Tab-separated table of C-alpha atoms in Angstrom:
chain	number	residue	atom	x	y	z
A	1	MET	CA	-18.362	-5.748	-6.450
A	2	VAL	CA	-15.833	-4.581	-3.845
A	3	LEU	CA	-12.351	-3.308	-4.726
A	4	SER	CA	-9.773	-2.906	-1.964
A	5	SER	CA	-7.021	-0.390	-1.346
A	6	GLY	CA	-3.435	-1.308	-2.243
A	7	GLY	CA	-1.657	1.247	-4.429
A	8	ALA	CA	-0.373	0.038	-7.795
A	9	ARG	CA	-1.396	-3.537	-6.985
A	10	GLY	CA	-4.974	-2.334	-7.326
A	11	LEU	CA	-4.568	-2.121	-11.089
A	12	ALA	CA	-5.274	-5.850	-10.907
A	13	HIS	CA	-8.885	-4.740	-10.343
A	14	VAL	CA	-9.005	-3.842	-14.035
A	15	GLY	CA	-8.153	-7.402	-15.051
A	16	VAL	CA	-10.789	-8.855	-12.731
A	17	ILE	CA	-13.462	-6.543	-14.151
A	18	GLU	CA	-12.493	-7.439	-17.720
A	19	GLU	CA	-12.692	-11.155	-16.941
A	20	LEU	CA	-16.155	-10.718	-15.394
A	21	GLU	CA	-17.333	-8.844	-18.475
A	22	SER	CA	-15.890	-11.439	-20.843
A	23	ARG	CA	-18.003	-14.105	-19.103
A	24	GLY	CA	-21.194	-12.083	-19.388
A	25	TYR	CA	-21.471	-10.892	-15.795
A	26	GLU	CA	-23.182	-7.545	-15.240
A	27	ILE	CA	-21.742	-5.403	-12.454
A	28	GLY	CA	-24.683	-3.906	-10.579
A	29	GLU	CA	-22.823	-1.906	-7.922
A	30	ILE	CA	-19.236	-1.003	-7.030
A	31	ALA	CA	-17.699	-0.052	-3.706
A	32	GLY	CA	-14.046	0.907	-3.675
A	33	CYS	CA	-11.313	2.092	-1.377
A	34	SER	CA	-8.240	4.121	-2.427
A	35	VAL	CA	-7.031	2.646	-5.740
A	36	GLY	CA	-10.198	0.541	-5.685
A	37	ALA	CA	-12.128	3.818	-5.708
A	38	LEU	CA	-10.071	4.990	-8.684
A	39	VAL	CA	-10.603	1.862	-10.778
A	40	GLY	CA	-14.206	1.424	-9.662
A	41	GLY	CA	-14.978	5.060	-10.396
A	42	MET	CA	-13.525	4.844	-13.887
A	43	TYR	CA	-15.593	1.750	-14.633
A	44	ALA	CA	-18.795	3.174	-13.163
A	45	ALA	CA	-18.301	6.267	-15.335
A	46	GLY	CA	-17.928	4.095	-18.442
A	47	LYS	CA	-14.348	5.295	-18.942
A	48	MET	CA	-12.360	2.120	-18.345
A	49	PRO	CA	-10.919	1.930	-21.911
A	50	GLU	CA	-9.603	5.504	-21.701
A	51	PHE	CA	-8.205	4.958	-18.210
A	52	LYS	CA	-6.553	1.664	-19.136
A	53	ASP	CA	-4.976	3.112	-22.267
A	54	TRP	CA	-3.550	5.996	-20.226
A	55	ILE	CA	-2.243	4.008	-17.267
A	56	CYS	CA	-0.734	1.215	-19.379
A	57	ASN	CA	1.312	3.698	-21.394
A	58	LEU	CA	3.041	5.227	-18.384
A	59	ASP	CA	6.656	4.152	-17.950
A	60	ARG	CA	8.737	4.569	-14.798
A	61	LEU	CA	9.815	8.095	-15.786
A	62	ASP	CA	6.231	9.130	-16.579
A	63	VAL	CA	5.070	7.963	-13.155
A	64	PHE	CA	7.906	9.839	-11.454
A	65	SER	CA	7.059	13.024	-13.384
A	66	LEU	CA	3.477	12.885	-12.085
A	67	MET	CA	4.657	12.971	-8.474
A	68	ASP	CA	4.562	16.568	-7.221
A	69	PHE	CA	7.015	16.142	-4.349
A	70	THR	CA	7.001	18.491	-1.376
A	71	PHE	CA	8.917	18.846	1.888
A	72	SER	CA	5.705	19.005	3.914
A	73	SER	CA	5.529	16.811	7.008
A	74	ARG	CA	1.916	15.997	6.064
A	75	GLY	CA	2.972	13.886	3.083
A	76	PHE	CA	5.805	13.991	0.559
A	77	ILE	CA	3.477	14.065	-2.490
A	78	ARG	CA	0.814	16.753	-2.957
A	79	GLY	CA	-1.253	14.466	-5.174
A	80	GLU	CA	-2.720	17.143	-7.407
A	81	LYS	CA	-0.517	16.671	-10.469
A	82	VAL	CA	-1.507	13.074	-11.166
A	83	TYR	CA	-5.231	13.800	-10.793
A	84	ASN	CA	-4.991	16.844	-13.041
A	85	ALA	CA	-3.327	14.625	-15.661
A	86	LEU	CA	-6.094	12.048	-15.298
A	87	LYS	CA	-8.759	14.736	-15.649
A	88	ARG	CA	-7.371	15.508	-19.096
A	89	VAL	CA	-8.117	11.899	-20.043
A	90	VAL	CA	-11.399	11.434	-18.167
A	91	LYS	CA	-13.601	14.414	-17.304
A	92	ASP	CA	-14.972	14.806	-13.800
A	93	CYS	CA	-18.642	14.043	-13.155
A	94	GLN	CA	-21.128	13.676	-10.307
A	95	ILE	CA	-21.283	10.319	-8.550
A	96	GLU	CA	-25.076	10.407	-8.396
A	97	ASP	CA	-25.187	10.689	-12.206
A	98	LEU	CA	-23.127	7.545	-12.847
A	99	PRO	CA	-24.924	4.726	-14.700
A	100	ILE	CA	-23.690	2.204	-12.103
A	101	PRO	CA	-24.167	2.819	-8.353
A	102	PHE	CA	-20.762	3.715	-6.900
A	103	SER	CA	-19.445	4.544	-3.455
A	104	CYS	CA	-16.051	4.892	-1.809
A	105	ASN	CA	-14.719	5.719	1.627
A	106	ALA	CA	-12.188	7.988	3.287
A	107	VAL	CA	-11.304	8.827	6.869
A	108	ASP	CA	-11.684	12.200	8.565
A	109	TYR	CA	-8.377	12.015	10.419
A	110	LYS	CA	-9.404	14.625	13.015
A	111	SER	CA	-12.564	12.832	14.153
A	112	GLY	CA	-11.298	9.375	13.240
A	113	LYS	CA	-14.595	8.532	11.523
A	114	GLU	CA	-15.189	6.859	8.176
A	115	TYR	CA	-16.836	9.071	5.563
A	116	ILE	CA	-18.819	7.578	2.678
A	117	PHE	CA	-18.980	9.287	-0.719
A	118	ARG	CA	-22.203	8.525	-2.614
A	119	GLU	CA	-22.664	11.886	-4.327
A	120	GLY	CA	-20.684	14.905	-5.445
A	121	SER	CA	-17.531	15.168	-7.542
A	122	LEU	CA	-16.128	11.775	-8.546
A	123	PHE	CA	-12.544	13.010	-8.574
A	124	ALA	CA	-12.894	14.712	-5.186
A	125	ALA	CA	-14.099	11.405	-3.732
A	126	ILE	CA	-11.297	9.409	-5.380
A	127	ARG	CA	-8.675	11.930	-4.237
A	128	ALA	CA	-9.916	11.735	-0.642
A	129	SER	CA	-10.140	7.934	-0.635
A	130	GLY	CA	-6.583	7.559	-1.949
A	131	SER	CA	-4.726	9.925	0.391
A	132	ILE	CA	-2.212	7.372	1.690
A	133	PRO	CA	-0.949	8.655	5.081
A	134	THR	CA	2.599	10.139	5.021
A	135	VAL	CA	2.727	9.615	1.216
A	136	PHE	CA	-0.039	11.874	-0.139
A	137	GLN	CA	-1.099	14.995	1.676
A	138	PRO	CA	-4.607	14.802	3.183
A	139	ALA	CA	-7.396	15.843	0.815
A	140	ARG	CA	-9.497	18.854	1.728
A	141	HIS	CA	-13.223	18.530	1.035
A	142	SER	CA	-16.203	20.358	2.561
A	143	ARG	CA	-14.087	21.856	5.361
A	144	GLN	CA	-12.778	18.427	6.273
A	145	GLU	CA	-9.439	16.751	5.672
A	146	PHE	CA	-9.406	13.120	4.621
A	147	ILE	CA	-6.870	10.316	4.524
A	148	ASP	CA	-6.997	6.912	2.840
A	149	GLY	CA	-10.145	4.915	3.565
A	150	GLY	CA	-7.977	1.822	3.967
A	151	VAL	CA	-6.933	3.020	7.416
A	152	LEU	CA	-10.318	1.937	8.807
A	153	ASN	CA	-11.975	-0.120	6.068
A	154	PRO	CA	-9.603	-1.412	3.349
A	155	ILE	CA	-12.213	-3.817	1.918
A	156	PRO	CA	-15.429	-1.748	2.042
A	157	ILE	CA	-17.959	-4.554	1.753
A	158	SER	CA	-20.124	-2.618	4.210
A	159	LEU	CA	-20.733	0.023	1.513
A	160	ILE	CA	-22.623	-2.402	-0.742
A	161	THR	CA	-26.325	-1.639	-0.353
A	162	ASN	CA	-27.742	-4.964	-1.540
A	163	HIS	CA	-25.674	-8.124	-1.718
A	164	GLU	CA	-28.323	-10.676	-0.728
A	165	ASN	CA	-29.608	-11.273	-4.263
A	166	ARG	CA	-26.325	-10.775	-6.102
A	167	THR	CA	-23.036	-12.569	-6.570
A	168	LEU	CA	-20.689	-10.703	-4.236
A	169	VAL	CA	-17.192	-10.402	-5.706
A	170	VAL	CA	-14.345	-9.076	-3.547
A	171	VAL	CA	-10.875	-8.222	-4.840
A	172	GLU	CA	-8.262	-7.773	-2.118
A	173	VAL	CA	-4.707	-6.793	-3.080
A	174	ASN	CA	-2.993	-6.670	0.317
A	175	GLY	CA	-2.824	-10.404	0.881
A	176	PRO	CA	-0.158	-12.448	2.710
A	177	GLU	CA	2.965	-13.704	0.930
A	178	HIS	CA	1.539	-17.127	0.084
A	179	PHE	CA	-0.767	-15.452	-2.477
A	180	PHE	CA	2.229	-14.286	-4.504
A	181	VAL	CA	2.295	-15.527	-8.118
A	182	PRO	CA	5.175	-15.407	-10.630
A	183	ARG	CA	5.208	-12.358	-12.882
A	184	PRO	CA	3.555	-13.145	-16.246
A	185	LYS	CA	5.942	-12.856	-19.192
A	186	THR	CA	3.284	-11.922	-21.752
A	187	ASP	CA	-0.178	-10.390	-21.825
A	188	GLN	CA	-3.319	-12.136	-23.112
A	189	ARG	CA	-2.240	-11.383	-26.690
A	190	GLY	CA	1.170	-12.955	-26.155
A	191	LYS	CA	3.006	-9.625	-26.145
A	192	SER	CA	6.031	-9.473	-23.844
A	193	TYR	CA	6.008	-6.992	-20.975
A	194	ILE	CA	9.766	-6.548	-21.124
A	195	SER	CA	11.432	-5.517	-24.365
A	196	ILE	CA	15.205	-5.051	-24.065
A	197	PRO	CA	16.936	-3.368	-27.023
A	198	GLY	CA	19.634	-5.412	-28.749
A	199	TRP	CA	22.307	-2.778	-28.122
A	200	LEU	CA	21.607	-2.958	-24.377
A	201	GLN	CA	21.876	-6.739	-24.321
A	202	ASP	CA	25.184	-6.532	-26.189
A	203	TYR	CA	26.455	-3.881	-23.787
A	204	HIS	CA	25.526	-6.027	-20.796
A	205	ARG	CA	27.363	-9.046	-22.211
A	206	LYS	CA	30.523	-6.987	-22.779
A	207	MET	CA	30.402	-5.493	-19.293
A	208	ILE	CA	30.160	-8.958	-17.741
A	209	GLN	CA	33.087	-10.136	-19.892
A	210	TYR	CA	35.426	-7.322	-18.892
A	211	PHE	CA	34.061	-6.578	-15.447
A	212	PRO	CA	32.861	-9.812	-13.830
A	213	GLU	CA	30.159	-9.275	-11.253
A	214	GLU	CA	31.442	-9.236	-7.722
A	215	GLN	CA	30.074	-11.569	-5.101
A	216	LYS	CA	26.809	-10.252	-3.757
A	217	VAL	CA	26.900	-8.766	-0.290
A	218	GLU	CA	24.516	-10.487	2.096
A	219	LYS	CA	21.741	-8.325	3.438
A	220	PRO	CA	21.659	-7.799	7.194
A	221	THR	CA	19.251	-10.140	8.939
A	222	SER	CA	18.274	-7.640	11.642
A	223	LEU	CA	15.366	-5.281	11.008
A	224	THR	CA	15.289	-1.562	11.643
A	225	SER	CA	12.668	-0.119	13.988
A	226	PHE	CA	10.839	1.338	10.960
A	227	SER	CA	10.817	-2.078	9.250
A	228	ILE	CA	9.396	-3.681	12.372
A	229	ILE	CA	6.649	-1.061	12.613
A	230	SER	CA	5.805	-1.476	8.920
A	231	ARG	CA	5.750	-5.251	9.196
A	232	SER	CA	3.552	-5.071	12.296
A	233	PHE	CA	1.070	-2.851	10.445
A	234	GLU	CA	1.039	-5.279	7.510
A	235	LEU	CA	0.247	-8.202	9.821
A	236	LEU	CA	-2.591	-6.235	11.422
A	237	GLN	CA	-3.976	-5.375	7.984
A	238	ASP	CA	-3.717	-9.003	6.853
A	239	ARG	CA	-5.759	-10.207	9.795
A	240	PHE	CA	-8.231	-7.333	9.543
A	241	CYS	CA	-8.851	-8.075	5.857
A	242	GLU	CA	-9.433	-11.750	6.598
A	243	LEU	CA	-11.977	-10.853	9.288
A	244	LEU	CA	-13.810	-8.494	6.917
A	245	ILE	CA	-14.071	-11.194	4.248
A	246	GLU	CA	-15.243	-13.769	6.818
A	247	LYS	CA	-17.920	-11.405	8.127
A	248	TYR	CA	-19.865	-11.195	4.867
A	249	PRO	CA	-21.315	-13.859	2.500
A	250	VAL	CA	-18.668	-13.383	-0.191
A	251	ASP	CA	-19.194	-15.560	-3.269
A	252	VAL	CA	-15.938	-14.873	-5.118
A	253	THR	CA	-12.686	-13.714	-3.544
A	254	VAL	CA	-9.634	-12.730	-5.564
A	255	ARG	CA	-6.611	-12.132	-3.321
A	256	ILE	CA	-3.236	-10.780	-4.394
A	257	ALA	CA	-0.092	-10.657	-2.276
A	258	ARG	CA	1.162	-7.343	-0.936
A	259	LYS	CA	4.639	-8.216	-2.192
A	260	GLN	CA	3.320	-8.554	-5.780
A	261	ALA	CA	4.171	-4.897	-6.489
A	262	GLY	CA	5.185	-1.744	-4.657
A	263	THR	CA	2.650	0.911	-3.722
A	264	LEU	CA	3.828	3.384	-6.372
A	265	GLU	CA	4.890	0.959	-9.133
A	266	PHE	CA	2.190	2.133	-11.522
A	267	HIS	CA	4.527	1.555	-14.474
A	268	ARG	CA	3.729	-2.153	-14.013
A	269	ALA	CA	0.065	-1.576	-14.874
A	270	ALA	CA	-0.195	-4.057	-17.748
A	271	GLU	CA	1.446	-6.784	-15.668
A	272	MET	CA	-0.868	-6.247	-12.684
A	273	ILE	CA	-3.926	-6.214	-14.944
A	274	GLU	CA	-2.920	-9.594	-16.355
A	275	ILE	CA	-2.332	-11.019	-12.872
A	276	GLY	CA	-5.811	-9.861	-11.862
A	277	ARG	CA	-7.304	-11.449	-14.976
A	278	ASN	CA	-5.567	-14.794	-14.396
A	279	LEU	CA	-6.549	-15.007	-10.723
A	280	ALA	CA	-10.120	-14.024	-11.589
A	281	LYS	CA	-10.276	-16.884	-14.105
A	282	THR	CA	-9.342	-19.373	-11.387
A	283	ALA	CA	-11.814	-17.950	-8.868
A	284	LEU	CA	-14.701	-17.775	-11.353
A	285	ASP	CA	-14.024	-21.284	-12.641
A	286	LYS	CA	-14.476	-22.556	-9.074
A	287	LEU	CA	-17.723	-20.617	-8.700
A	288	GLU	CA	-19.137	-21.856	-11.998
A	289	ASP	CA	-18.059	-25.438	-11.296
A	290	GLY	CA	-19.853	-25.280	-7.949
A	291	ASN	CA	-16.681	-25.796	-5.878
């Protein structure tokens, strides 16, 4: 199983894994990148229930409080606070001791080479793999400094050691816009994701009554230079991801649009998990039907 990079969208990986388990599939190996390394590492360590319970109970304010902001030009988030919080939920361990073979990647930004983690501290590997450039400061490990593995290999299918005799499942959460799906209103138990207190609804109605909403101002159609650069990088990543998937004999592909959620919108965990579950159902139905 291969889990891509993609920030908060990668929480959809949890839903895909749960759907595979519910159908009796046994995951024999996991390769992850960035958030894919985080989710894959938690599952390989047998700690998915603890991780899911923690991440799904974080609201917007909780997520913000876990961001240790800094004025450094190397990244505006140190990245230590959130991992220290996670360590209180799930203890660190050695990758080589995990019951399921696990690997993840990062990039040594000085040499420009991909580095593969197959042993050593699980959290050190996850921290290195998820060091999003300009967002999180590079991770220091063994006298090297690493940035997000997604820079060179966002869908690390190449890390899987044996996919010839297995069903190869790839989850990619940086897909083009046409993969976007409407936000689910309820989870698998029928519980709503959005619960608005009655007093707030009443307040909103009164505000509209006494202060009618003004006509919306149209957004400028021209893009800034930063927007153009960002969009260009997204297009390159889209094409690169497609080429990676085409290169290998992938049996099941679950793709989620980049616009489905923002990189740091981890407060939408439950929603993204459900989206991953629903898309996995569709993909696995096609596999099992022979289509």
